Short mmCIF file of C-alpha atoms and ligand atoms in Angstrom, two decimals:
data_model
loop_
_atom_site.label_atom_id
_atom_site.label_comp_id
_atom_site.label_asym_id
_atom_site.label_seq_id
_atom_site.Cartn_x
_atom_site.Cartn_y
_atom_site.Cartn_z
CA MET A 1 0.22 -0.19 0.30
CA ALA A 2 1.14 3.12 -1.40
CA VAL A 3 1.49 5.58 1.75
CA LEU A 4 1.77 9.02 2.01
CA LYS A 5 4.46 10.85 5.10
CA LEU A 6 2.44 14.05 5.95
CA GLY A 7 3.32 17.13 7.68
CA LEU A 8 1.55 19.50 9.32
CA ILE A 9 2.30 22.98 9.55
CA GLY A 10 0.34 24.93 12.32
CA ALA A 11 -0.84 23.11 14.81
CA GLY A 12 -4.29 25.20 15.73
CA GLY A 13 -8.18 24.39 15.90
CA MET A 14 -8.78 23.95 11.73
CA GLY A 15 -4.84 22.21 12.05
CA MET A 16 -5.68 19.44 14.23
CA SER A 17 -9.39 18.60 12.09
CA LEU A 18 -7.46 18.34 9.09
CA ALA A 19 -4.85 16.21 10.62
CA ARG A 20 -7.74 13.42 12.11
CA ALA A 21 -10.02 13.62 9.15
CA ALA A 22 -5.92 12.84 7.19
CA LYS A 23 -4.44 10.60 10.40
CA ALA A 24 -8.04 8.21 10.43
CA ARG A 25 -6.02 6.79 7.69
CA GLU A 26 -4.64 3.79 6.86
CA ASP A 27 -2.47 5.63 4.21
CA VAL A 28 -1.20 7.94 5.80
CA LEU A 29 1.77 8.89 8.65
CA PHE A 30 2.33 12.54 10.47
CA VAL A 31 6.38 12.85 10.07
CA GLY A 32 6.66 16.24 11.43
CA ILE A 33 4.79 19.04 13.29
CA ALA A 34 5.52 22.85 12.71
CA ASP A 35 4.01 25.41 14.79
CA PRO A 36 6.13 27.67 16.41
CA VAL A 37 4.29 27.78 19.82
CA ALA A 38 5.81 24.81 21.28
CA GLU A 39 3.01 24.06 23.44
CA GLN A 40 0.32 23.33 20.50
CA ALA A 41 3.24 21.69 18.33
CA SER A 42 4.38 18.62 21.32
CA LYS A 43 0.69 18.35 22.39
CA ALA A 44 -0.44 17.38 18.15
CA ALA A 45 2.76 15.33 17.63
CA ALA A 46 1.97 13.07 21.31
CA GLU A 47 -1.77 12.71 18.88
CA LEU A 48 -0.55 12.81 15.60
CA GLY A 49 2.99 11.22 15.78
CA GLY A 50 6.12 12.43 14.64
CA GLU A 51 8.18 14.98 14.52
CA VAL A 52 8.41 18.89 16.24
CA TYR A 53 9.74 22.03 14.73
CA SER A 54 9.45 25.19 15.73
CA SER A 55 9.90 26.76 12.09
CA TYR A 56 8.19 25.42 8.96
CA ALA A 57 11.61 25.34 6.64
CA ASP A 58 13.73 23.06 9.10
CA LEU A 59 10.32 20.54 9.14
CA LEU A 60 10.01 21.13 4.72
CA ALA A 61 13.74 20.25 4.57
CA ARG A 62 12.57 16.39 5.38
CA LYS A 63 13.58 14.72 2.83
CA ASP A 64 10.88 12.07 4.38
CA LEU A 65 7.76 14.53 3.50
CA ASP A 66 6.25 13.92 0.63
CA ALA A 67 2.60 16.83 1.18
CA VAL A 68 1.96 18.81 4.22
CA LEU A 69 -1.25 20.34 4.82
CA ALA A 70 -0.92 24.67 5.94
CA ALA A 71 -3.47 25.45 8.50
CA THR A 72 -1.92 28.51 9.07
CA PRO A 73 -3.01 32.10 10.08
CA ASN A 74 -3.98 33.74 6.96
CA ALA A 75 -1.95 36.09 5.46
CA ALA A 76 1.46 33.37 5.80
CA HIS A 77 -0.88 31.03 3.56
CA CYS A 78 1.37 32.16 0.47
CA GLU A 79 4.44 32.38 2.00
CA VAL A 80 3.60 28.73 3.65
CA VAL A 81 2.55 27.42 -0.23
CA LEU A 82 5.60 29.00 -1.99
CA ALA A 83 7.95 27.69 0.12
CA ALA A 84 6.53 24.53 0.83
CA ALA A 85 6.33 24.42 -3.92
CA ALA A 86 10.43 25.57 -3.72
CA ALA A 87 11.22 21.78 -1.23
CA GLY A 88 9.27 19.78 -3.97
CA LYS A 89 6.00 19.19 -1.26
CA HIS A 90 2.45 18.77 -1.34
CA VAL A 91 0.47 21.19 -0.14
CA PHE A 92 -3.27 20.83 0.48
CA CYS A 93 -3.86 25.33 2.11
CA GLU A 94 -6.65 26.05 4.04
CA LYS A 95 -9.04 28.80 3.21
CA PRO A 96 -8.43 31.77 2.52
CA MET A 97 -5.86 31.04 0.12
CA ALA A 98 -4.72 34.13 0.00
CA LEU A 99 -5.10 37.59 0.73
CA SER A 100 -4.81 39.28 -2.96
CA VAL A 101 -5.44 37.40 -6.31
CA ALA A 102 -1.53 38.49 -7.20
CA ASP A 103 -0.20 35.64 -3.67
CA CYS A 104 -2.93 33.19 -5.32
CA ASP A 105 -1.04 33.02 -8.11
CA ARG A 106 2.18 33.15 -7.19
CA MET A 107 0.97 30.29 -5.58
CA ILE A 108 -0.39 28.60 -8.35
CA ALA A 109 2.86 28.59 -10.93
CA ALA A 110 5.01 28.01 -7.99
CA ALA A 111 2.99 24.86 -8.01
CA GLN A 112 2.98 24.11 -11.37
CA ASN A 113 6.60 24.98 -12.08
CA ALA A 114 7.53 21.85 -9.00
CA GLY A 115 5.82 19.93 -10.10
CA VAL A 116 3.14 20.00 -7.21
CA LYS A 117 0.07 20.05 -6.61
CA LEU A 118 -1.82 22.11 -4.36
CA MET A 119 -5.35 21.42 -2.85
CA VAL A 120 -7.80 25.29 -1.02
CA GLY A 121 -9.94 23.85 2.14
CA GLN A 122 -13.07 25.41 0.26
CA VAL A 123 -14.70 22.66 1.99
CA LEU A 124 -18.54 23.96 2.29
CA ARG A 125 -19.14 22.48 -0.94
CA LEU A 126 -18.38 19.12 0.74
CA ILE A 127 -20.20 19.94 3.66
CA PRO A 128 -23.39 17.18 3.82
CA GLY A 129 -26.32 19.91 3.40
CA PHE A 130 -24.36 22.49 1.24
CA SER A 131 -23.35 19.58 -1.08
CA LYS A 132 -26.66 18.32 -1.16
CA ALA A 133 -28.25 20.63 -2.09
CA ARG A 134 -25.80 21.06 -4.97
CA GLU A 135 -26.43 17.60 -6.22
CA LEU A 136 -29.98 18.41 -6.75
CA VAL A 137 -29.10 21.63 -8.39
CA GLN A 138 -26.71 19.81 -10.60
CA SER A 139 -29.46 16.54 -11.03
CA GLY A 140 -30.91 19.72 -13.37
CA GLU A 141 -34.34 18.65 -11.89
CA PHE A 142 -35.16 21.72 -11.11
CA GLY A 143 -33.79 23.55 -14.45
CA LYS A 144 -31.33 25.91 -14.81
CA PRO A 145 -30.18 27.94 -10.96
CA LEU A 146 -31.40 31.74 -11.11
CA ALA A 147 -29.71 33.67 -8.45
CA ILE A 148 -28.01 32.42 -4.80
CA ALA A 149 -28.72 34.29 -1.51
CA ILE A 150 -26.65 33.69 1.65
CA GLU A 151 -27.69 35.32 4.83
CA ARG A 152 -24.68 34.57 7.75
CA SER A 153 -24.69 35.97 10.09
CA SER A 154 -23.69 36.64 13.90
CA PHE A 155 -21.94 38.28 16.92
CA TRP A 156 -19.03 37.70 16.58
CA ARG A 157 -15.56 38.08 18.59
CA PRO A 158 -12.39 37.96 16.59
CA ARG A 159 -9.49 36.63 19.27
CA ALA A 160 -6.21 36.80 19.04
CA TRP A 161 -4.39 36.87 15.36
CA ARG A 162 -8.35 36.74 14.29
CA ARG A 163 -8.70 40.69 15.40
CA GLU A 164 -6.93 42.24 12.84
CA TYR A 165 -8.27 43.43 9.84
CA GLN A 166 -4.74 43.65 7.80
CA PRO A 167 -3.17 39.58 8.75
CA THR A 168 -6.98 37.93 8.22
CA GLY A 169 -8.24 40.37 5.35
CA GLY A 170 -11.47 41.52 7.32
CA VAL A 171 -14.54 39.61 7.35
CA LEU A 172 -14.75 38.84 3.49
CA PHE A 173 -11.78 36.73 3.91
CA GLU A 174 -11.69 34.41 7.35
CA ILE A 175 -15.47 33.86 7.30
CA ASN A 176 -17.56 34.38 3.67
CA ALA A 177 -14.46 33.08 1.37
CA HIS A 178 -16.64 29.94 2.34
CA GLU A 179 -20.35 31.57 1.68
CA ILE A 180 -18.23 33.22 -1.61
CA ASP A 181 -17.36 29.86 -2.99
CA TYR A 182 -20.32 27.74 -2.76
CA MET A 183 -21.90 30.56 -5.01
CA ARG A 184 -19.43 29.98 -7.41
CA ALA A 185 -20.52 26.15 -7.31
CA ILE A 186 -23.92 27.06 -8.11
CA LEU A 187 -24.35 29.47 -10.47
CA GLY A 188 -20.81 29.58 -11.54
CA ASP A 189 -18.14 31.88 -13.10
CA ALA A 190 -18.87 34.97 -11.65
CA SER A 191 -18.61 38.28 -13.84
CA SER A 192 -18.76 41.92 -11.23
CA VAL A 193 -18.78 42.33 -7.99
CA TYR A 194 -20.52 44.92 -6.67
CA ALA A 195 -19.92 45.30 -2.27
CA CYS A 196 -21.49 48.11 0.96
CA ILE A 197 -19.12 47.36 4.16
CA SER A 198 -20.12 49.57 6.90
CA THR A 199 -17.42 50.90 9.15
CA GLU A 200 -18.69 49.54 11.88
CA THR A 201 -16.40 46.84 13.28
CA CYS A 202 -16.45 43.17 15.51
CA PRO A 203 -15.83 44.06 19.13
CA ASP A 204 -11.91 45.14 20.22
CA SER A 205 -10.70 44.55 16.11
CA ASP A 206 -10.52 47.08 13.30
CA ILE A 207 -12.50 44.33 11.34
CA PRO A 208 -15.44 45.68 9.35
CA GLY A 209 -18.94 43.65 10.57
CA ILE A 210 -20.96 44.20 8.16
CA ASN A 211 -21.01 42.71 4.70
CA TYR A 212 -23.22 43.65 1.90
CA VAL A 213 -22.15 41.54 -1.65
CA LEU A 214 -23.90 41.46 -4.61
CA VAL A 215 -22.36 39.56 -7.28
CA ARG A 216 -23.52 38.78 -11.13
CA PHE A 217 -22.53 35.02 -12.74
CA LYS A 218 -21.13 35.00 -16.11
CA ASP A 219 -24.05 32.08 -17.50
CA GLY A 220 -26.77 34.74 -16.04
CA GLY A 221 -26.97 34.28 -12.69
CA ILE A 222 -27.01 36.77 -9.69
CA GLY A 223 -26.08 36.03 -6.27
CA MET A 224 -26.74 37.53 -2.62
CA LEU A 225 -23.69 37.74 0.75
CA ASN A 226 -25.28 38.37 3.58
CA SER A 227 -22.63 38.68 6.10
CA ASN A 228 -23.15 40.34 9.75
CA SER A 229 -21.37 40.02 12.04
CA LEU A 230 -22.34 42.44 14.68
CA ILE A 231 -25.79 41.15 14.90
CA PRO A 232 -26.82 38.82 18.26
CA GLN A 233 -29.61 37.58 16.79
CA GLY A 234 -27.26 35.04 13.92
CA GLN A 235 -28.48 33.01 12.09
CA TYR A 236 -26.82 30.96 9.03
CA GLN A 237 -29.50 30.63 5.47
CA VAL A 238 -28.92 29.40 1.73
CA ALA A 239 -31.74 29.72 -0.07
CA ILE A 240 -31.63 29.22 -4.53
CA THR A 241 -33.63 29.96 -7.04
CA LEU A 242 -34.16 28.22 -10.09
CA GLU A 243 -36.28 27.73 -13.48
CA LYS A 244 -38.51 24.99 -12.31
CA GLY A 245 -38.63 25.80 -8.44
CA SER A 246 -36.42 27.09 -5.10
CA ILE A 247 -33.49 25.27 -2.91
CA ARG A 248 -32.98 26.30 0.68
CA CYS A 249 -30.09 24.87 3.30
CA ASP A 250 -28.37 25.35 6.43
CA TRP A 251 -25.33 23.18 8.06
CA SER A 252 -28.04 20.71 9.05
CA SER A 253 -31.05 20.96 6.85
CA VAL A 254 -32.24 20.53 3.24
CA SER A 255 -35.43 21.17 1.61
CA TYR A 256 -36.33 21.83 -1.21
CA GLN A 257 -40.38 22.61 -3.62
CA PHE A 258 -41.13 22.99 -7.09
CA ARG A 259 -43.74 25.74 -7.74
CA ASP A 260 -46.56 23.33 -8.23
CA ARG A 261 -45.93 21.19 -5.69
CA GLU A 262 -45.67 20.76 -1.68
CA ALA A 263 -42.10 21.83 -0.07
CA GLN A 264 -40.30 18.54 0.77
CA THR A 265 -37.29 17.36 2.91
CA VAL A 266 -33.91 16.12 2.81
CA PRO A 267 -34.24 12.89 5.59
CA GLU A 268 -32.15 13.58 8.49
CA GLU A 269 -30.94 10.04 8.05
CA GLU A 270 -29.44 10.25 4.93
CA LEU A 271 -27.36 13.46 5.06
CA LYS A 272 -26.06 11.93 8.53
CA ALA A 273 -24.91 9.50 7.31
CA MET A 274 -23.32 11.42 4.44
CA LEU A 275 -19.28 12.01 5.58
CA PRO A 276 -18.10 14.90 7.07
CA GLY A 277 -17.24 17.67 4.58
CA VAL A 278 -13.07 17.66 6.83
CA GLN A 279 -13.01 14.14 5.55
CA ARG A 280 -13.87 14.39 1.66
CA GLU A 281 -11.32 17.60 1.37
CA ILE A 282 -8.69 15.47 2.93
CA ASP A 283 -9.73 12.20 0.95
CA SER A 284 -9.75 13.96 -2.03
CA PHE A 285 -5.83 15.43 -2.03
CA VAL A 286 -4.65 12.19 -0.62
CA GLU A 287 -6.39 10.32 -3.22
CA TRP A 288 -4.82 12.86 -5.67
CA VAL A 289 -1.33 13.02 -4.39
CA LEU A 290 -0.94 8.81 -4.17
CA HIS A 291 -3.17 7.75 -6.79
CA GLY A 292 -4.38 10.70 -8.98
CA LYS A 293 -7.74 11.36 -8.43
CA GLU A 294 -9.45 14.22 -9.75
CA PRO A 295 -9.60 16.81 -6.52
CA LEU A 296 -12.78 17.67 -5.76
CA VAL A 297 -11.48 21.17 -4.85
CA THR A 298 -8.86 23.32 -6.99
CA ALA A 299 -6.09 25.46 -6.17
CA LEU A 300 -8.67 27.74 -9.07
CA ASP A 301 -11.48 27.67 -6.92
CA GLY A 302 -9.42 29.44 -4.06
CA ARG A 303 -8.23 31.51 -6.11
CA SER A 304 -11.56 32.71 -7.59
CA ALA A 305 -13.08 33.18 -4.32
CA VAL A 306 -9.84 35.15 -2.89
CA GLU A 307 -11.06 37.38 -6.69
CA ILE A 308 -14.18 38.14 -6.28
CA ALA A 309 -14.18 39.00 -2.02
CA GLN A 310 -10.90 41.08 -3.02
CA ALA A 311 -13.07 42.27 -6.00
CA ALA A 312 -16.42 43.12 -2.63
CA LEU A 313 -14.04 44.60 -0.31
CA ARG A 314 -12.28 47.28 -3.56
CA SER A 315 -16.32 47.89 -5.01
CA GLY A 316 -17.09 48.80 -0.87
CA ALA A 317 -14.19 51.46 -0.65
CA THR A 318 -14.11 53.25 -3.94
CA GLY A 319 -18.40 52.64 -4.09
CA GLN A 320 -18.74 51.18 -7.98
CA PRO A 321 -18.66 47.15 -9.20
CA VAL A 322 -16.27 45.53 -9.76
CA SER A 323 -15.58 44.46 -12.97
CA LEU A 324 -14.28 40.11 -13.00
CA PRO A 325 -11.47 39.17 -13.67
CA LEU A 326 -10.15 41.79 -11.34
CA GLN A 327 -7.52 44.00 -12.80
CA SER A 328 -4.43 45.22 -10.85
CA SER A 329 -5.03 48.40 -9.73
N1 NAD B 1 -12.00 25.49 7.02
C1 NAD B 1 -13.11 25.44 7.57
O1 NAD B 1 -13.32 25.75 8.06
C2 NAD B 1 -11.96 26.51 9.34
C3 NAD B 1 -12.24 26.98 10.10
C4 NAD B 1 -11.52 27.37 11.03
C5 NAD B 1 -10.59 27.94 10.52
N2 NAD B 1 -9.83 27.87 8.97
C6 NAD B 1 -8.43 28.30 8.00
O2 NAD B 1 -8.46 27.64 8.97
C7 NAD B 1 -6.95 28.54 9.24
C8 NAD B 1 -6.53 28.10 10.70
O3 NAD B 1 -6.75 29.15 11.82
P1 NAD B 1 -7.24 28.45 12.92
O4 NAD B 1 -8.19 28.50 13.40
O5 NAD B 1 -6.71 26.82 12.66
O6 NAD B 1 -6.08 28.63 13.16
P2 NAD B 1 -5.66 29.19 15.06
O7 NAD B 1 -4.50 30.10 16.07
O8 NAD B 1 -6.69 28.06 15.94
O9 NAD B 1 -4.02 27.53 15.10
C9 NAD B 1 -3.36 28.31 14.13
C10 NAD B 1 -1.73 28.00 14.00
O10 NAD B 1 -0.99 28.90 13.93
C11 NAD B 1 0.15 28.36 14.19
N3 NAD B 1 1.14 29.36 13.67
C12 NAD B 1 1.05 30.34 13.25
N4 NAD B 1 2.78 31.02 12.81
C13 NAD B 1 2.63 30.13 11.95
C14 NAD B 1 4.08 30.43 10.51
N5 NAD B 1 4.72 29.94 11.05
N6 NAD B 1 3.67 28.56 10.80
C15 NAD B 1 3.51 27.70 11.51
N7 NAD B 1 2.11 27.58 12.52
C16 NAD B 1 2.21 28.96 12.58
C17 NAD B 1 -0.23 29.14 15.11
O11 NAD B 1 0.49 28.94 16.55
C18 NAD B 1 -1.46 28.30 15.41
O12 NAD B 1 -1.18 27.52 16.44
C19 NAD B 1 -6.93 29.86 8.90
O13 NAD B 1 -6.41 30.76 7.14
C20 NAD B 1 -8.82 29.68 8.99
O14 NAD B 1 -9.25 30.86 7.87
C21 NAD B 1 -11.10 27.44 8.27
#
């Protein structure tokens, strides 16, 4: 059996979720964990196996390392992927892929030039409810998808590195990279973006908390993201409008209705029987690297989410719609 010798860079909350999904597989062996916080790295190594490194450069220098999972804070994604590619290691990089399209392009070029695989953790489309809703859209039974509206609202108190706008890229990168990717997963590539961003910030942070984004898609679809991190009565809801009906989903349910019929709910058991999204994305990465099986999400998906988020920030700042592809300012 082929075995993937894996390393983890950034052993925080998400790094450990990814690593546990990888560890659940028989064909993965952890050889090293890199995190500048010694306690984080040691705790992770005790659970996953492998040696502890305070610097990811030392982990990447290992000859026996095949690939890494990169789950550092957002601002470090680009430098970690460039270093991994330069060392000839395949990389799974957490979302947001980077904080600018220019950096995404450098990462993609570096992976291509080095002949390594680069996958980005746009996991929402793989999470059971969202995945099932997408399957319903793709079944064609509802006709063409026309529009998607997503509300993601909560009262968000960012902690640690997430409190600062610069290293996170703000809410549209740190949180809504997911919803932006999901809009694309339903409606295809975007053609223009318009955004209104409130100046009111999240508590103890310089991150604007209310981000409303409208997206036009090349195939004629339209999308609306209501991202509000300052609303104590938070909720999560996706509504997809199609030619013959509509589909709604959230983290735990999916329902649908044809225009001329009663509403239906997808049985809870069906969603519970599906693999968790993080397991699916890690399985896909490992199977891509070991067996060449096409990945479920690509680096270009990660890049497109960054492009839309960056266009939204530009639109928010100028008050004008922004056409894609994004031109350098
Ligand atoms: N896909 C998802 O649903 C999801 C959920 C949460 C977080 N994330 C993403 O995962 C990434 C990490 O988020 P988190 O919640 O795990 O944050 P975290 O703060 O829990 O963990 C980050 C870890 O990275 C380490 N780190 C910082 N700089 C490093 C460096 N140069 N080299 C190696 N390690 C370094 C920190 O010490 C920390 O242990 C972020 O990009 C975030 O957006 C994705």
